[in-house]
Short mmCIF file of C-alpha atoms in Angstrom, two decimals:
data_model
loop_
_atom_site.label_atom_id
_atom_site.label_comp_id
_atom_site.label_asym_id
_atom_site.label_seq_id
_atom_site.Cartn_x
_atom_site.Cartn_y
_atom_site.Cartn_z
CA MET Q 1 -32.50 23.88 2.03
CA SER Q 2 -32.72 27.50 1.01
CA SER Q 3 -31.39 28.49 -2.21
CA ARG Q 4 -28.31 30.43 -0.47
CA ASP Q 5 -27.62 27.05 1.59
CA SER Q 6 -28.17 25.23 -1.80
CA GLU Q 7 -25.33 27.44 -3.56
CA GLN Q 8 -23.03 27.04 -0.61
CA TYR Q 9 -23.67 23.22 -0.49
CA LYS Q 10 -22.60 23.03 -4.31
CA GLU Q 11 -19.30 25.17 -3.92
CA GLY Q 12 -18.41 22.89 -1.18
CA GLN Q 13 -19.09 19.82 -3.32
CA ARG Q 14 -17.56 21.37 -6.22
CA GLN Q 15 -14.34 22.14 -4.12
CA GLY Q 16 -14.47 18.70 -2.50
CA TRP Q 17 -14.57 16.66 -5.75
CA ASP Q 18 -11.80 19.05 -7.45
CA SER Q 19 -9.54 18.18 -4.20
CA VAL Q 20 -9.93 14.48 -4.73
CA ALA Q 21 -10.04 14.11 -8.49
CA GLY Q 22 -6.32 13.02 -8.41
CA GLY Q 23 -7.15 10.21 -6.19
CA TRP Q 24 -10.03 9.13 -8.33
CA GLN Q 25 -7.67 9.00 -11.25
CA LYS Q 26 -4.88 6.98 -9.23
CA TRP Q 27 -7.49 4.53 -8.09
CA TRP Q 28 -9.98 4.35 -10.93
CA LYS Q 29 -9.27 0.63 -11.81
CA ILE Q 30 -10.48 -0.55 -8.28
CA THR Q 31 -13.90 1.58 -8.56
CA GLU Q 32 -14.35 0.41 -12.11
CA THR Q 33 -13.57 -2.92 -11.75
CA GLY Q 34 -16.33 -3.20 -9.38
CA ALA Q 35 -18.95 -0.54 -10.39
CA GLU Q 36 -18.73 -1.61 -14.38
CA LYS Q 37 -21.62 -4.07 -13.88
CA VAL Q 38 -23.68 -1.13 -12.45
CA SER Q 39 -22.89 0.92 -15.68
CA ARG Q 40 -23.77 -2.04 -17.87
CA ARG Q 41 -27.06 -2.75 -16.00
CA LEU Q 42 -28.18 1.12 -16.26
CA ILE Q 43 -27.54 1.07 -20.01
CA GLU Q 44 -29.73 -2.03 -20.08
CA LEU Q 45 -32.56 -0.48 -17.82
CA ALA Q 46 -32.51 2.85 -19.97
CA ASP Q 47 -32.89 0.73 -23.04
CA ILE Q 48 -29.80 2.44 -24.71
CA GLU Q 49 -28.87 1.06 -28.10
CA ARG Q 50 -26.68 1.97 -31.19
CA GLY Q 51 -27.57 5.55 -32.36
CA SER Q 52 -29.20 6.68 -29.08
CA THR Q 53 -28.64 10.21 -27.52
CA VAL Q 54 -27.92 10.06 -23.73
CA LEU Q 55 -27.45 12.16 -20.95
CA ASP Q 56 -25.12 11.16 -18.15
CA ILE Q 57 -25.59 13.22 -14.72
CA ALA Q 58 -22.66 13.40 -12.29
CA THR Q 59 -20.21 11.49 -14.53
CA GLY Q 60 -17.16 12.11 -12.42
CA ILE Q 61 -14.13 10.74 -14.31
CA GLY Q 62 -16.55 9.16 -17.19
CA GLU Q 63 -18.80 6.61 -16.04
CA PRO Q 64 -21.25 5.51 -17.28
CA SER Q 65 -20.83 7.89 -20.29
CA ILE Q 66 -17.73 5.86 -21.49
CA THR Q 67 -19.69 2.51 -21.17
CA ALA Q 68 -22.83 4.22 -22.85
CA ALA Q 69 -20.62 5.92 -25.62
CA ASN Q 70 -19.32 2.39 -26.76
CA GLN Q 71 -23.03 1.30 -26.82
CA VAL Q 72 -24.30 4.06 -29.05
CA GLY Q 73 -21.30 4.28 -31.32
CA ASN Q 74 -20.56 7.02 -33.71
CA SER Q 75 -24.07 7.55 -34.75
CA GLY Q 76 -25.10 8.25 -31.12
CA HIS Q 77 -24.29 10.92 -28.68
CA VAL Q 78 -23.38 11.37 -25.16
CA LEU Q 79 -23.75 14.51 -23.15
CA ALA Q 80 -21.64 14.10 -19.68
CA ILE Q 81 -21.91 16.68 -17.13
CA ASP Q 82 -20.38 17.17 -13.68
CA ILE Q 83 -20.00 19.84 -11.02
CA SER Q 84 -16.26 19.25 -10.76
CA SER Q 85 -13.92 20.95 -13.70
CA GLN Q 86 -11.00 18.59 -12.32
CA MET Q 87 -13.09 15.24 -12.59
CA LEU Q 88 -14.38 16.33 -16.10
CA SER Q 89 -10.71 16.82 -17.10
CA ILE Q 90 -9.86 13.39 -16.30
CA ALA Q 91 -13.06 12.11 -17.95
CA LYS Q 92 -11.93 13.96 -21.18
CA GLN Q 93 -8.62 12.35 -21.16
CA ARG Q 94 -10.12 8.92 -20.66
CA ALA Q 95 -12.49 9.21 -23.51
CA ILE Q 96 -9.66 10.73 -25.80
CA SER Q 97 -7.67 7.83 -24.73
CA SER Q 98 -10.47 5.34 -25.74
CA GLY Q 99 -10.99 7.04 -29.19
CA LEU Q 100 -14.42 8.16 -27.89
CA GLU Q 101 -14.03 12.05 -28.17
CA GLN Q 102 -16.26 12.45 -31.13
CA VAL Q 103 -19.29 10.58 -29.38
CA ILE Q 104 -19.14 12.03 -26.01
CA GLU Q 105 -19.29 15.90 -25.01
CA PHE Q 106 -18.38 17.03 -21.54
CA LYS Q 107 -20.20 20.07 -19.80
CA GLU Q 108 -19.71 21.41 -16.45
CA GLY Q 109 -22.71 22.00 -14.37
CA ASP Q 110 -24.96 20.53 -11.70
CA ALA Q 111 -28.47 18.77 -12.75
CA GLU Q 112 -30.57 21.26 -11.22
CA THR Q 113 -29.67 24.20 -13.02
CA ILE Q 114 -27.64 23.21 -16.20
CA ASP Q 115 -29.42 24.33 -19.50
CA LEU Q 116 -30.68 21.19 -21.15
CA SER Q 117 -32.48 21.09 -24.37
CA ALA Q 118 -36.08 20.08 -23.93
CA SER Q 119 -37.25 16.75 -25.47
CA THR Q 120 -33.56 15.85 -26.55
CA PHE Q 121 -32.38 12.75 -25.01
CA ASP Q 122 -33.53 9.14 -25.55
CA ALA Q 123 -31.96 8.24 -22.09
CA ALA Q 124 -30.51 9.63 -18.94
CA LEU Q 125 -28.09 7.83 -16.68
CA CYS Q 126 -26.63 8.82 -13.04
CA ARG Q 127 -24.61 6.34 -11.54
CA PHE Q 128 -24.10 7.40 -7.69
CA GLY Q 129 -25.04 11.03 -8.19
CA LEU Q 130 -28.35 11.78 -7.28
CA MET Q 131 -28.00 11.25 -3.38
CA PHE Q 132 -25.88 14.45 -3.61
CA LEU Q 133 -28.42 16.79 -4.97
CA PRO Q 134 -29.75 19.45 -2.64
CA ASN Q 135 -32.80 19.94 -4.61
CA LEU Q 136 -33.62 16.40 -5.80
CA ARG Q 137 -36.91 17.45 -7.17
CA GLY Q 138 -35.54 20.08 -9.17
CA GLY Q 139 -32.76 18.02 -10.69
CA LEU Q 140 -35.07 15.14 -11.70
CA SER Q 141 -37.44 17.85 -13.04
CA ASN Q 142 -34.76 19.29 -15.31
CA ILE Q 143 -33.90 15.72 -16.58
CA TYR Q 144 -37.26 14.76 -17.08
CA ARG Q 145 -37.86 17.91 -19.45
CA SER Q 146 -34.74 16.78 -21.32
CA LEU Q 147 -36.03 13.42 -22.23
CA VAL Q 148 -38.07 12.48 -25.33
CA ASP Q 149 -41.57 10.90 -24.74
CA GLY Q 150 -40.93 7.33 -23.75
CA GLY Q 151 -37.33 8.41 -22.73
CA ARG Q 152 -35.93 6.62 -19.55
CA LEU Q 153 -34.07 7.69 -16.68
CA ALA Q 154 -31.87 5.03 -14.86
CA ALA Q 155 -30.16 5.63 -11.88
CA ALA Q 156 -28.21 3.99 -9.31
CA VAL Q 157 -27.88 4.85 -5.43
CA TRP Q 158 -26.31 3.26 -2.40
CA ALA Q 159 -28.39 1.31 -0.06
CA SER Q 160 -28.30 2.00 3.66
CA PRO Q 161 -24.86 2.13 5.69
CA ASP Q 162 -25.25 -1.57 7.16
CA LYS Q 163 -25.00 -2.93 3.44
CA VAL Q 164 -22.49 -0.60 2.07
CA PRO Q 165 -19.21 -1.11 4.23
CA PHE Q 166 -17.33 0.34 0.95
CA ILE Q 167 -18.16 3.60 2.55
CA ALA Q 168 -19.41 3.40 5.94
CA LEU Q 169 -16.51 1.23 7.22
CA ALA Q 170 -14.17 4.36 7.00
CA LEU Q 171 -16.82 7.05 7.60
CA ASN Q 172 -17.94 5.59 10.89
CA THR Q 173 -14.56 5.15 11.99
CA VAL Q 174 -13.50 8.53 11.22
CA MET Q 175 -16.78 10.09 12.75
CA LYS Q 176 -16.34 7.98 15.91
CA GLU Q 177 -12.38 8.83 16.43
CA THR Q 178 -13.18 12.50 15.79
CA GLU Q 179 -16.26 12.59 17.66
CA SER Q 180 -17.82 14.16 14.68
CA PRO Q 181 -21.69 14.60 14.81
CA PRO Q 182 -23.77 12.79 12.17
CA PRO Q 183 -25.16 15.29 9.42
CA PRO Q 184 -28.66 16.59 10.22
CA ALA Q 185 -31.58 14.44 8.64
CA GLY Q 186 -32.30 15.13 5.04
CA THR Q 187 -28.82 16.29 4.27
CA PRO Q 188 -27.66 15.04 0.97
CA GLY Q 189 -25.12 12.38 1.22
CA PRO Q 190 -23.97 8.81 -0.02
CA PHE Q 191 -27.18 7.16 1.99
CA SER Q 192 -29.63 9.75 1.74
CA LEU Q 193 -31.63 7.80 -1.19
CA SER Q 194 -31.36 4.39 0.61
CA ASP Q 195 -35.03 4.29 1.41
CA GLU Q 196 -36.67 3.03 -1.91
CA VAL Q 197 -40.01 4.40 -0.99
CA MET Q 198 -38.66 7.77 -0.91
CA LEU Q 199 -36.62 7.26 -4.05
CA THR Q 200 -39.56 5.95 -5.97
CA ASN Q 201 -41.99 8.59 -4.88
CA SER Q 202 -39.14 11.30 -5.81
CA LEU Q 203 -39.08 10.10 -9.48
CA ILE Q 204 -43.06 9.74 -9.52
CA ASN Q 205 -43.29 13.26 -8.15
CA SER Q 206 -41.20 14.71 -10.93
CA GLY Q 207 -43.23 13.17 -13.57
CA PHE Q 208 -41.83 9.76 -14.14
CA LYS Q 209 -44.23 6.67 -14.70
CA ASP Q 210 -43.71 2.85 -14.51
CA VAL Q 211 -41.02 3.34 -11.79
CA THR Q 212 -39.30 0.18 -10.92
CA ILE Q 213 -36.76 -0.54 -8.44
CA GLU Q 214 -34.17 -3.26 -8.14
CA ARG Q 215 -31.14 -4.08 -5.96
CA MET Q 216 -27.67 -5.63 -6.92
CA ASP Q 217 -24.51 -6.51 -5.18
CA VAL Q 218 -21.50 -4.38 -6.06
CA SER Q 219 -18.06 -5.74 -4.52
CA PHE Q 220 -14.65 -3.80 -4.51
CA ASP Q 221 -11.31 -5.71 -4.27
CA PHE Q 222 -8.35 -4.42 -2.19
CA ASP Q 223 -5.09 -6.05 -1.83
CA SER Q 224 -4.98 -5.18 1.75
CA ALA Q 225 -6.69 -3.15 4.70
CA GLU Q 226 -3.92 -0.60 4.24
CA VAL Q 227 -4.67 -0.32 0.61
CA TYR Q 228 -8.41 0.41 1.22
CA THR Q 229 -7.45 2.97 3.79
CA SER Q 230 -5.34 4.75 1.42
CA PHE Q 231 -8.06 4.49 -1.35
CA VAL Q 232 -10.77 5.90 0.67
CA TYR Q 233 -8.56 8.62 2.37
CA GLU Q 234 -7.41 9.82 -1.16
CA THR Q 235 -10.98 9.49 -2.77
CA ALA Q 236 -13.33 10.86 0.07
CA ALA Q 237 -13.20 14.45 0.54
CA PRO Q 238 -15.69 14.42 3.58
CA LEU Q 239 -13.10 12.12 5.38
CA GLN Q 240 -10.08 14.42 4.48
CA ALA Q 241 -12.29 17.43 5.81
CA MET Q 242 -12.90 15.62 9.28
CA LEU Q 243 -9.11 15.03 9.54
CA ALA Q 244 -7.81 18.29 8.25
CA ASN Q 245 -7.61 19.88 11.80
CA GLN Q 246 -6.02 16.89 13.52
CA PRO Q 247 -2.42 16.98 14.32
CA GLN Q 248 -0.48 14.65 12.12
CA GLU Q 249 0.25 12.15 14.50
CA ARG Q 250 -3.22 11.95 15.66
CA ARG Q 251 -4.48 11.91 11.93
CA GLU Q 252 -2.31 8.64 11.48
CA GLU Q 253 -3.47 7.07 14.52
CA ILE Q 254 -7.19 7.56 13.19
CA LEU Q 255 -6.20 6.15 9.54
CA LYS Q 256 -4.72 3.10 11.46
CA ALA Q 257 -8.13 2.47 13.12
CA VAL Q 258 -9.75 2.46 9.74
CA THR Q 259 -7.09 -0.07 8.72
CA GLU Q 260 -7.97 -2.15 11.85
CA SER Q 261 -11.49 -1.90 11.16
CA ALA Q 262 -11.11 -3.20 7.59
CA ARG Q 263 -8.95 -6.20 8.59
CA LYS Q 264 -12.01 -8.35 9.64
CA TYR Q 265 -12.97 -8.52 5.95
CA ALA Q 266 -9.75 -9.99 4.92
CA GLU Q 267 -10.35 -12.92 2.97
CA ASN Q 268 -7.19 -14.83 3.41
CA ASP Q 269 -3.59 -14.80 5.33
CA ALA Q 270 -2.36 -12.49 2.71
CA GLY Q 271 -4.81 -9.82 3.86
CA SER Q 272 -6.59 -9.20 0.52
CA MET Q 273 -10.19 -8.21 0.94
CA ARG Q 274 -13.63 -7.79 -0.64
CA LEU Q 275 -16.18 -5.38 0.52
CA SER Q 276 -19.62 -6.46 -0.84
CA ASN Q 277 -22.21 -3.61 -0.85
CA GLU Q 278 -25.67 -3.30 -2.09
CA ALA Q 279 -26.77 -0.80 -4.65
CA ILE Q 280 -30.35 0.31 -5.77
CA CYS Q 281 -31.07 0.73 -9.38
CA ALA Q 282 -34.28 2.73 -10.33
CA VAL Q 283 -35.73 3.34 -13.49
CA GLY Q 284 -38.52 5.45 -14.66
CA THR Q 285 -40.08 6.43 -17.98
CA LYS Q 286 -41.41 9.94 -19.40
#
């Protein structure tokens, strides 16, 4: 991706995340109930303890920075960055409500270009963010430089689409219904780092050593297929973009198709559903 294309992509990402920030705030309990275990595991993998200095890349509405802040305590420090000012605004509110505003510092920027002091952080975390970097090597190299010797990066990405119905179910249905072409190969996206060999090599090529990979189940619960459809429509900017030019009636038909696709995951007559997904956790040491 050229420098100009990269900047255009980032601006699109920024606008997209800003546009759905309200949805993430509305639905945060669903995402955090399911993904809390990922935050905890990343903190374990990164050897974060009381007093640690931590960098959180692509924090979104505040995770795993809030979990990390509770771990490091008042003697530690967390710098949480994100490309979206609206997501950061919500993250700040959450930090204040948790009494962590003295522990977490929030800064707008992207992993590739943000100015990070060299050899500063004991650990770096990224939960479901690396997949969206247009210049992964640049982002990882910037993170690497910011770590102290022996510091660790622990990151989580999504596995392949067939193992992540939480995202793929709605995405595939809307793409089919709108006859949208798949993104070109190599385009950043939720599944772009699902190949663990490529993920491992990306870390190694950026300087990290002792890279290890593990997989874990991440489940999200919804009261009904309709709730799932509302959730995904209000939190996924790419879906909104695909539906933006559709007439209102057709948009409603497509969203009903998403709901029907989700019904097969219903666990009981009441219609509640659980979507089990596979995440990949990678850790590397400077």
